[in-house]
Amino acid sequence: MLAFPLALHALNTSDFKEVLKHEIEQLDAALLPLQQGLTRSGVANADSLSAMILGVTELPQSLQVTAGLFYTGIIPGCSCADDPTPIDEINEYCEVRFDIDRQTGAATVTLL
């Protein structure tokens, strides 16, 4: 489950975006649509996940946060014993929207 309790606590402070960025980067990558956001590779690798907050819209019941996610994707070879192709990593980027409940901090994520 996605939740951003620290960011919700930092809402309306100058630290909000930095706190939210940190919480996004600490999420379990399996909760994010990284695989669906691939454009140049075959398998998402979130070992170096980095987030950038692009915008925040405050609604009465929720916050809508648009974020850019930077990560790498792997281009696997055929994994044959004589395959000369090394496993390469390529930089990937996707944009997502987090809908964060203002009461609980619970959130959903949508690939844009």
mmCIF file of N, CA and C in Angstrom:
data_model
loop_
_atom_site.group_PDB
_atom_site.id
_atom_site.type_symbol
_atom_site.label_atom_id
_atom_site.label_comp_id
_atom_site.label_asym_id
_atom_site.label_seq_id
_atom_site.Cartn_x
_atom_site.Cartn_y
_atom_site.Cartn_z
ATOM 1 N N MET A 1 0.840 -1.184 0.000
ATOM 2 C CA MET A 1 0.000 0.000 0.000
ATOM 3 C C MET A 1 0.879 1.239 0.000
ATOM 4 N N LEU A 2 0.499 2.203 -0.801
ATOM 5 C CA LEU A 2 1.226 3.469 -0.844
ATOM 6 C C LEU A 2 0.713 4.394 0.248
ATOM 7 N N ALA A 3 1.632 5.046 0.927
ATOM 8 C CA ALA A 3 1.253 6.031 1.943
ATOM 9 C C ALA A 3 2.379 7.051 2.072
ATOM 10 N N PHE A 4 1.999 8.281 2.301
ATOM 11 C CA PHE A 4 2.961 9.374 2.440
ATOM 12 C C PHE A 4 2.691 10.162 3.722
ATOM 13 N N PRO A 5 2.854 9.532 4.892
ATOM 14 C CA PRO A 5 2.543 10.214 6.143
ATOM 15 C C PRO A 5 3.469 11.393 6.443
ATOM 16 N N LEU A 6 4.732 11.274 6.114
ATOM 17 C CA LEU A 6 5.674 12.364 6.396
ATOM 18 C C LEU A 6 5.404 13.575 5.506
ATOM 19 N N ALA A 7 5.095 13.319 4.244
ATOM 20 C CA ALA A 7 4.780 14.420 3.329
ATOM 21 C C ALA A 7 3.494 15.119 3.763
ATOM 22 N N LEU A 8 2.507 14.344 4.174
ATOM 23 C CA LEU A 8 1.248 14.930 4.635
ATOM 24 C C LEU A 8 1.497 15.812 5.854
ATOM 25 N N HIS A 9 2.382 15.354 6.739
ATOM 26 C CA HIS A 9 2.727 16.152 7.924
ATOM 27 C C HIS A 9 3.471 17.439 7.520
ATOM 28 N N ALA A 10 4.231 17.394 6.436
ATOM 29 C CA ALA A 10 5.014 18.553 5.990
ATOM 30 C C ALA A 10 4.240 19.472 5.046
ATOM 31 N N LEU A 11 2.971 19.130 4.762
ATOM 32 C CA LEU A 11 2.154 19.949 3.878
ATOM 33 C C LEU A 11 2.109 21.390 4.385
ATOM 34 N N ASN A 12 2.180 22.321 3.456
ATOM 35 C CA ASN A 12 2.168 23.769 3.737
ATOM 36 C C ASN A 12 3.440 24.244 4.429
ATOM 37 N N THR A 13 4.515 23.494 4.273
ATOM 38 C CA THR A 13 5.829 23.952 4.735
ATOM 39 C C THR A 13 6.762 24.014 3.531
ATOM 40 N N SER A 14 7.875 24.660 3.695
ATOM 41 C CA SER A 14 8.845 24.750 2.595
ATOM 42 C C SER A 14 9.518 23.409 2.309
ATOM 43 N N ASP A 15 9.419 22.461 3.230
ATOM 44 C CA ASP A 15 10.052 21.149 3.058
ATOM 45 C C ASP A 15 9.165 20.127 2.357
ATOM 46 N N PHE A 16 7.921 20.472 2.052
ATOM 47 C CA PHE A 16 6.976 19.493 1.541
ATOM 48 C C PHE A 16 7.496 18.717 0.331
ATOM 49 N N LYS A 17 7.938 19.408 -0.696
ATOM 50 C CA LYS A 17 8.367 18.720 -1.919
ATOM 51 C C LYS A 17 9.580 17.822 -1.672
ATOM 52 N N GLU A 18 10.497 18.266 -0.849
ATOM 53 C CA GLU A 18 11.684 17.451 -0.554
ATOM 54 C C GLU A 18 11.316 16.207 0.249
ATOM 55 N N VAL A 19 10.422 16.364 1.202
ATOM 56 C CA VAL A 19 9.969 15.221 2.005
ATOM 57 C C VAL A 19 9.225 14.225 1.121
ATOM 58 N N LEU A 20 8.349 14.727 0.268
ATOM 59 C CA LEU A 20 7.601 13.859 -0.640
ATOM 60 C C LEU A 20 8.542 13.143 -1.604
ATOM 61 N N LYS A 21 9.499 13.848 -2.160
ATOM 62 C CA LYS A 21 10.489 13.246 -3.060
ATOM 63 C C LYS A 21 11.211 12.097 -2.355
ATOM 64 N N HIS A 22 11.626 12.320 -1.124
ATOM 65 C CA HIS A 22 12.328 11.290 -0.355
ATOM 66 C C HIS A 22 11.411 10.076 -0.113
ATOM 67 N N GLU A 23 10.156 10.336 0.238
ATOM 68 C CA GLU A 23 9.242 9.212 0.482
ATOM 69 C C GLU A 23 8.998 8.404 -0.801
ATOM 70 N N ILE A 24 8.884 9.073 -1.935
ATOM 71 C CA ILE A 24 8.701 8.365 -3.206
ATOM 72 C C ILE A 24 9.913 7.486 -3.487
ATOM 73 N N GLU A 25 11.100 8.023 -3.289
ATOM 74 C CA GLU A 25 12.327 7.274 -3.581
ATOM 75 C C GLU A 25 12.520 6.082 -2.642
ATOM 76 N N GLN A 26 11.864 6.091 -1.481
ATOM 77 C CA GLN A 26 11.979 4.988 -0.529
ATOM 78 C C GLN A 26 10.900 3.918 -0.712
ATOM 79 N N LEU A 27 9.964 4.145 -1.632
ATOM 80 C CA LEU A 27 8.886 3.179 -1.854
ATOM 81 C C LEU A 27 9.418 1.865 -2.412
ATOM 82 N N ASP A 28 8.688 0.807 -2.144
ATOM 83 C CA ASP A 28 8.952 -0.482 -2.775
ATOM 84 C C ASP A 28 8.658 -0.310 -4.260
ATOM 85 N N ALA A 29 9.636 -0.559 -5.108
ATOM 86 C CA ALA A 29 9.493 -0.342 -6.547
ATOM 87 C C ALA A 29 8.365 -1.166 -7.147
ATOM 88 N N ALA A 30 8.007 -2.267 -6.511
ATOM 89 C CA ALA A 30 6.919 -3.102 -7.015
ATOM 90 C C ALA A 30 5.571 -2.378 -6.947
ATOM 91 N N LEU A 31 5.480 -1.322 -6.144
ATOM 92 C CA LEU A 31 4.237 -0.564 -6.025
ATOM 93 C C LEU A 31 4.102 0.513 -7.096
ATOM 94 N N LEU A 32 5.156 0.717 -7.877
ATOM 95 C CA LEU A 32 5.164 1.761 -8.902
ATOM 96 C C LEU A 32 5.050 1.145 -10.294
ATOM 97 N N PRO A 33 4.461 1.867 -11.243
ATOM 98 C CA PRO A 33 4.289 1.320 -12.597
ATOM 99 C C PRO A 33 5.537 1.490 -13.471
ATOM 100 N N LEU A 34 6.692 1.097 -12.946
ATOM 101 C CA LEU A 34 7.938 1.290 -13.679
ATOM 102 C C LEU A 34 8.015 0.395 -14.914
ATOM 103 N N GLN A 35 7.597 -0.852 -14.778
ATOM 104 C CA GLN A 35 7.643 -1.769 -15.916
ATOM 105 C C GLN A 35 6.756 -1.248 -17.051
ATOM 106 N N GLN A 36 5.579 -0.745 -16.716
ATOM 107 C CA GLN A 36 4.665 -0.228 -17.725
ATOM 108 C C GLN A 36 5.184 1.060 -18.359
ATOM 109 N N GLY A 37 6.059 1.770 -17.651
ATOM 110 C CA GLY A 37 6.582 3.031 -18.152
ATOM 111 C C GLY A 37 7.821 2.900 -19.024
ATOM 112 N N LEU A 38 8.296 1.685 -19.224
ATOM 113 C CA LEU A 38 9.488 1.485 -20.053
ATOM 114 C C LEU A 38 9.236 1.917 -21.494
ATOM 115 N N THR A 39 10.222 2.553 -22.096
ATOM 116 C CA THR A 39 10.108 2.946 -23.498
ATOM 117 C C THR A 39 11.270 2.435 -24.340
ATOM 118 N N ARG A 40 12.393 2.100 -23.703
ATOM 119 C CA ARG A 40 13.580 1.748 -24.473
ATOM 120 C C ARG A 40 14.222 0.436 -24.055
ATOM 121 N N SER A 41 13.687 -0.229 -23.050
ATOM 122 C CA SER A 41 14.313 -1.451 -22.557
ATOM 123 C C SER A 41 13.238 -2.486 -22.240
ATOM 124 N N GLY A 42 13.656 -3.620 -21.687
ATOM 125 C CA GLY A 42 12.720 -4.710 -21.482
ATOM 126 C C GLY A 42 12.325 -5.004 -20.057
ATOM 127 N N VAL A 43 13.192 -4.666 -19.093
ATOM 128 C CA VAL A 43 12.925 -4.992 -17.694
ATOM 129 C C VAL A 43 13.306 -3.786 -16.828
ATOM 130 N N ALA A 44 12.395 -3.355 -15.971
ATOM 131 C CA ALA A 44 12.661 -2.214 -15.093
ATOM 132 C C ALA A 44 13.624 -2.605 -13.983
ATOM 133 N N ASN A 45 14.525 -1.695 -13.676
ATOM 134 C CA ASN A 45 15.483 -1.875 -12.590
ATOM 135 C C ASN A 45 15.431 -0.605 -11.742
ATOM 136 N N ALA A 46 14.863 -0.702 -10.568
ATOM 137 C CA ALA A 46 14.651 0.478 -9.732
ATOM 138 C C ALA A 46 15.743 0.678 -8.686
ATOM 139 N N ASP A 47 16.897 0.055 -8.880
ATOM 140 C CA ASP A 47 17.978 0.191 -7.899
ATOM 141 C C ASP A 47 18.408 1.642 -7.715
ATOM 142 N N SER A 48 18.249 2.450 -8.734
ATOM 143 C CA SER A 48 18.680 3.843 -8.650
ATOM 144 C C SER A 48 17.509 4.788 -8.896
ATOM 145 N N LEU A 49 16.348 4.490 -8.334
ATOM 146 C CA LEU A 49 15.152 5.299 -8.527
ATOM 147 C C LEU A 49 15.354 6.701 -7.967
ATOM 148 N N SER A 50 14.995 7.677 -8.779
ATOM 149 C CA SER A 50 15.061 9.073 -8.371
ATOM 150 C C SER A 50 13.762 9.747 -8.815
ATOM 151 N N ALA A 51 13.258 10.645 -7.999
ATOM 152 C CA ALA A 51 11.993 11.311 -8.307
ATOM 153 C C ALA A 51 12.178 12.816 -8.403
ATOM 154 N N MET A 52 11.327 13.439 -9.208
ATOM 155 C CA MET A 52 11.285 14.887 -9.333
ATOM 156 C C MET A 52 9.814 15.296 -9.255
ATOM 157 N N ILE A 53 9.487 16.189 -8.342
ATOM 158 C CA ILE A 53 8.107 16.656 -8.194
ATOM 159 C C ILE A 53 7.861 17.710 -9.267
ATOM 160 N N LEU A 54 6.880 17.446 -10.135
ATOM 161 C CA LEU A 54 6.583 18.346 -11.246
ATOM 162 C C LEU A 54 5.453 19.312 -10.923
ATOM 163 N N GLY A 55 4.523 18.888 -10.072
ATOM 164 C CA GLY A 55 3.416 19.763 -9.730
ATOM 165 C C GLY A 55 2.564 19.176 -8.622
ATOM 166 N N VAL A 56 1.902 20.055 -7.900
ATOM 167 C CA VAL A 56 1.012 19.647 -6.815
ATOM 168 C C VAL A 56 -0.279 20.441 -6.940
ATOM 169 N N THR A 57 -1.400 19.723 -6.974
ATOM 170 C CA THR A 57 -2.715 20.355 -6.990
ATOM 171 C C THR A 57 -3.429 19.963 -5.705
ATOM 172 N N GLU A 58 -3.843 20.985 -4.944
ATOM 173 C CA GLU A 58 -4.541 20.729 -3.690
ATOM 174 C C GLU A 58 -6.038 20.741 -3.930
ATOM 175 N N LEU A 59 -6.679 19.628 -3.662
ATOM 176 C CA LEU A 59 -8.125 19.498 -3.735
ATOM 177 C C LEU A 59 -8.659 19.369 -2.314
ATOM 178 N N PRO A 60 -9.971 19.542 -2.106
ATOM 179 C CA PRO A 60 -10.504 19.480 -0.735
ATOM 180 C C PRO A 60 -10.199 18.170 -0.007
ATOM 181 N N GLN A 61 -10.285 17.035 -0.690
ATOM 182 C CA GLN A 61 -10.101 15.745 -0.042
ATOM 183 C C GLN A 61 -8.746 15.096 -0.332
ATOM 184 N N SER A 62 -8.033 15.605 -1.322
ATOM 185 C CA SER A 62 -6.795 14.930 -1.725
ATOM 186 C C SER A 62 -5.785 15.906 -2.304
ATOM 187 N N LEU A 63 -4.591 15.386 -2.477
ATOM 188 C CA LEU A 63 -3.525 16.088 -3.191
ATOM 189 C C LEU A 63 -3.243 15.291 -4.452
ATOM 190 N N GLN A 64 -3.122 15.979 -5.577
ATOM 191 C CA GLN A 64 -2.710 15.328 -6.809
ATOM 192 C C GLN A 64 -1.290 15.794 -7.100
ATOM 193 N N VAL A 65 -0.383 14.833 -7.070
ATOM 194 C CA VAL A 65 1.032 15.145 -7.262
ATOM 195 C C VAL A 65 1.506 14.494 -8.554
ATOM 196 N N THR A 66 2.022 15.306 -9.451
ATOM 197 C CA THR A 66 2.628 14.789 -10.670
ATOM 198 C C THR A 66 4.128 14.720 -10.434
ATOM 199 N N ALA A 67 4.703 13.543 -10.731
ATOM 200 C CA ALA A 67 6.131 13.340 -10.483
ATOM 201 C C ALA A 67 6.773 12.649 -11.680
ATOM 202 N N GLY A 68 8.015 12.998 -11.922
ATOM 203 C CA GLY A 68 8.821 12.302 -12.913
ATOM 204 C C GLY A 68 9.694 11.294 -12.188
ATOM 205 N N LEU A 69 9.749 10.074 -12.703
ATOM 206 C CA LEU A 69 10.560 9.022 -12.096
ATOM 207 C C LEU A 69 11.701 8.658 -13.035
ATOM 208 N N PHE A 70 12.899 8.716 -12.524
ATOM 209 C CA PHE A 70 14.095 8.342 -13.274
ATOM 210 C C PHE A 70 14.591 7.005 -12.728
ATOM 211 N N TYR A 71 14.859 6.074 -13.620
ATOM 212 C CA TYR A 71 15.329 4.749 -13.225
ATOM 213 C C TYR A 71 16.025 4.128 -14.422
ATOM 214 N N THR A 72 16.456 2.911 -14.299
ATOM 215 C CA THR A 72 17.098 2.259 -15.430
ATOM 216 C C THR A 72 16.278 1.052 -15.864
ATOM 217 N N GLY A 73 16.473 0.698 -17.110
ATOM 218 C CA GLY A 73 15.863 -0.500 -17.655
ATOM 219 C C GLY A 73 16.969 -1.392 -18.191
ATOM 220 N N ILE A 74 16.736 -2.668 -18.184
ATOM 221 C CA ILE A 74 17.739 -3.630 -18.629
ATOM 222 C C ILE A 74 17.348 -4.147 -20.008
ATOM 223 N N ILE A 75 18.340 -4.232 -20.885
ATOM 224 C CA ILE A 75 18.160 -4.867 -22.182
ATOM 225 C C ILE A 75 18.860 -6.213 -22.088
ATOM 226 N N PRO A 76 18.094 -7.264 -21.807
ATOM 227 C CA PRO A 76 18.736 -8.569 -21.632
ATOM 228 C C PRO A 76 19.105 -9.211 -22.965
ATOM 229 N N GLY A 77 20.177 -9.987 -22.933
ATOM 230 C CA GLY A 77 20.531 -10.807 -24.092
ATOM 231 C C GLY A 77 19.675 -12.061 -24.060
ATOM 232 N N CYS A 78 20.029 -13.041 -24.865
ATOM 233 C CA CYS A 78 19.232 -14.265 -24.898
ATOM 234 C C CYS A 78 19.610 -15.213 -23.767
ATOM 235 N N SER A 79 20.635 -14.867 -23.005
ATOM 236 C CA SER A 79 21.112 -15.658 -21.870
ATOM 237 C C SER A 79 21.646 -17.027 -22.279
ATOM 238 N N CYS A 80 22.028 -17.158 -23.514
ATOM 239 C CA CYS A 80 22.652 -18.397 -23.979
ATOM 240 C C CYS A 80 24.116 -18.403 -23.533
ATOM 241 N N ALA A 81 24.679 -19.562 -23.382
ATOM 242 C CA ALA A 81 26.060 -19.690 -22.916
ATOM 243 C C ALA A 81 27.035 -18.990 -23.850
ATOM 244 N N ASP A 82 26.737 -18.978 -25.148
ATOM 245 C CA ASP A 82 27.663 -18.361 -26.096
ATOM 246 C C ASP A 82 27.196 -16.985 -26.566
ATOM 247 N N ASP A 83 26.237 -16.370 -25.857
ATOM 248 C CA ASP A 83 25.730 -15.053 -26.231
ATOM 249 C C ASP A 83 26.764 -13.989 -25.877
ATOM 250 N N PRO A 84 27.299 -13.276 -26.870
ATOM 251 C CA PRO A 84 28.305 -12.253 -26.584
ATOM 252 C C PRO A 84 27.707 -10.939 -26.102
ATOM 253 N N THR A 85 26.388 -10.821 -26.105
ATOM 254 C CA THR A 85 25.741 -9.576 -25.749
ATOM 255 C C THR A 85 25.735 -9.398 -24.235
ATOM 256 N N PRO A 86 26.372 -8.349 -23.740
ATOM 257 C CA PRO A 86 26.327 -8.105 -22.290
ATOM 258 C C PRO A 86 24.958 -7.543 -21.907
ATOM 259 N N ILE A 87 24.623 -7.671 -20.648
ATOM 260 C CA ILE A 87 23.388 -7.072 -20.158
ATOM 261 C C ILE A 87 23.643 -5.580 -20.000
ATOM 262 N N ASP A 88 22.878 -4.778 -20.734
ATOM 263 C CA ASP A 88 23.032 -3.331 -20.712
ATOM 264 C C ASP A 88 21.907 -2.682 -19.939
ATOM 265 N N GLU A 89 22.221 -1.561 -19.315
ATOM 266 C CA GLU A 89 21.215 -0.752 -18.652
ATOM 267 C C GLU A 89 21.067 0.551 -19.418
ATOM 268 N N ILE A 90 19.830 0.991 -19.549
ATOM 269 C CA ILE A 90 19.514 2.239 -20.243
ATOM 270 C C ILE A 90 18.701 3.102 -19.287
ATOM 271 N N ASN A 91 18.947 4.399 -19.307
ATOM 272 C CA ASN A 91 18.163 5.312 -18.483
ATOM 273 C C ASN A 91 16.729 5.353 -18.985
ATOM 274 N N GLU A 92 15.791 5.310 -18.051
ATOM 275 C CA GLU A 92 14.367 5.374 -18.359
ATOM 276 C C GLU A 92 13.739 6.509 -17.552
ATOM 277 N N TYR A 93 12.589 6.977 -18.032
ATOM 278 C CA TYR A 93 11.861 8.058 -17.379
ATOM 279 C C TYR A 93 10.380 7.860 -17.640
ATOM 280 N N CYS A 94 9.564 8.069 -16.630
ATOM 281 C CA CYS A 94 8.115 8.087 -16.828
ATOM 282 C C CYS A 94 7.516 9.112 -15.867
ATOM 283 N N GLU A 95 6.309 9.528 -16.176
ATOM 284 C CA GLU A 95 5.598 10.455 -15.310
ATOM 285 C C GLU A 95 4.385 9.749 -14.713
ATOM 286 N N VAL A 96 4.161 10.022 -13.447
ATOM 287 C CA VAL A 96 3.055 9.414 -12.717
ATOM 288 C C VAL A 96 2.294 10.487 -11.952
ATOM 289 N N ARG A 97 1.071 10.132 -11.565
ATOM 290 C CA ARG A 97 0.291 11.001 -10.684
ATOM 291 C C ARG A 97 -0.050 10.222 -9.431
ATOM 292 N N PHE A 98 0.277 10.790 -8.301
ATOM 293 C CA PHE A 98 -0.102 10.233 -7.009
ATOM 294 C C PHE A 98 -1.327 11.002 -6.512
ATOM 295 N N ASP A 99 -2.366 10.276 -6.139
ATOM 296 C CA ASP A 99 -3.530 10.870 -5.510
ATOM 297 C C ASP A 99 -3.445 10.514 -4.029
ATOM 298 N N ILE A 100 -3.187 11.514 -3.207
ATOM 299 C CA ILE A 100 -2.927 11.309 -1.783
ATOM 300 C C ILE A 100 -4.105 11.820 -0.964
ATOM 301 N N ASP A 101 -4.675 10.956 -0.148
ATOM 302 C CA ASP A 101 -5.777 11.321 0.733
ATOM 303 C C ASP A 101 -5.253 12.269 1.811
ATOM 304 N N ARG A 102 -5.903 13.405 1.954
ATOM 305 C CA ARG A 102 -5.439 14.424 2.907
ATOM 306 C C ARG A 102 -5.646 14.024 4.366
ATOM 307 N N GLN A 103 -6.519 13.072 4.636
ATOM 308 C CA GLN A 103 -6.769 12.644 6.006
ATOM 309 C C GLN A 103 -5.799 11.560 6.458
ATOM 310 N N THR A 104 -5.549 10.588 5.587
ATOM 311 C CA THR A 104 -4.787 9.399 5.988
ATOM 312 C C THR A 104 -3.382 9.308 5.392
ATOM 313 N N GLY A 105 -3.146 9.992 4.286
ATOM 314 C CA GLY A 105 -1.863 9.874 3.600
ATOM 315 C C GLY A 105 -1.813 8.700 2.638
ATOM 316 N N ALA A 106 -2.865 7.859 2.624
ATOM 317 C CA ALA A 106 -2.926 6.732 1.689
ATOM 318 C C ALA A 106 -2.976 7.284 0.267
ATOM 319 N N ALA A 107 -2.384 6.544 -0.671
ATOM 320 C CA ALA A 107 -2.277 7.065 -2.023
ATOM 321 C C ALA A 107 -2.458 5.968 -3.067
ATOM 322 N N THR A 108 -2.804 6.433 -4.264
ATOM 323 C CA THR A 108 -2.805 5.585 -5.440
ATOM 324 C C THR A 108 -1.874 6.232 -6.448
ATOM 325 N N VAL A 109 -1.388 5.430 -7.384
ATOM 326 C CA VAL A 109 -0.486 5.950 -8.402
ATOM 327 C C VAL A 109 -1.009 5.555 -9.774
ATOM 328 N N THR A 110 -0.892 6.492 -10.725
ATOM 329 C CA THR A 110 -1.337 6.274 -12.091
ATOM 330 C C THR A 110 -0.217 6.685 -13.043
ATOM 331 N N LEU A 111 0.086 5.836 -13.998
ATOM 332 C CA LEU A 111 1.054 6.172 -15.032
ATOM 333 C C LEU A 111 0.410 7.147 -15.998
ATOM 334 N N LEU A 112 1.101 8.239 -16.287
ATOM 335 C CA LEU A 112 0.557 9.248 -17.210
ATOM 336 C C LEU A 112 1.078 9.034 -18.621
#
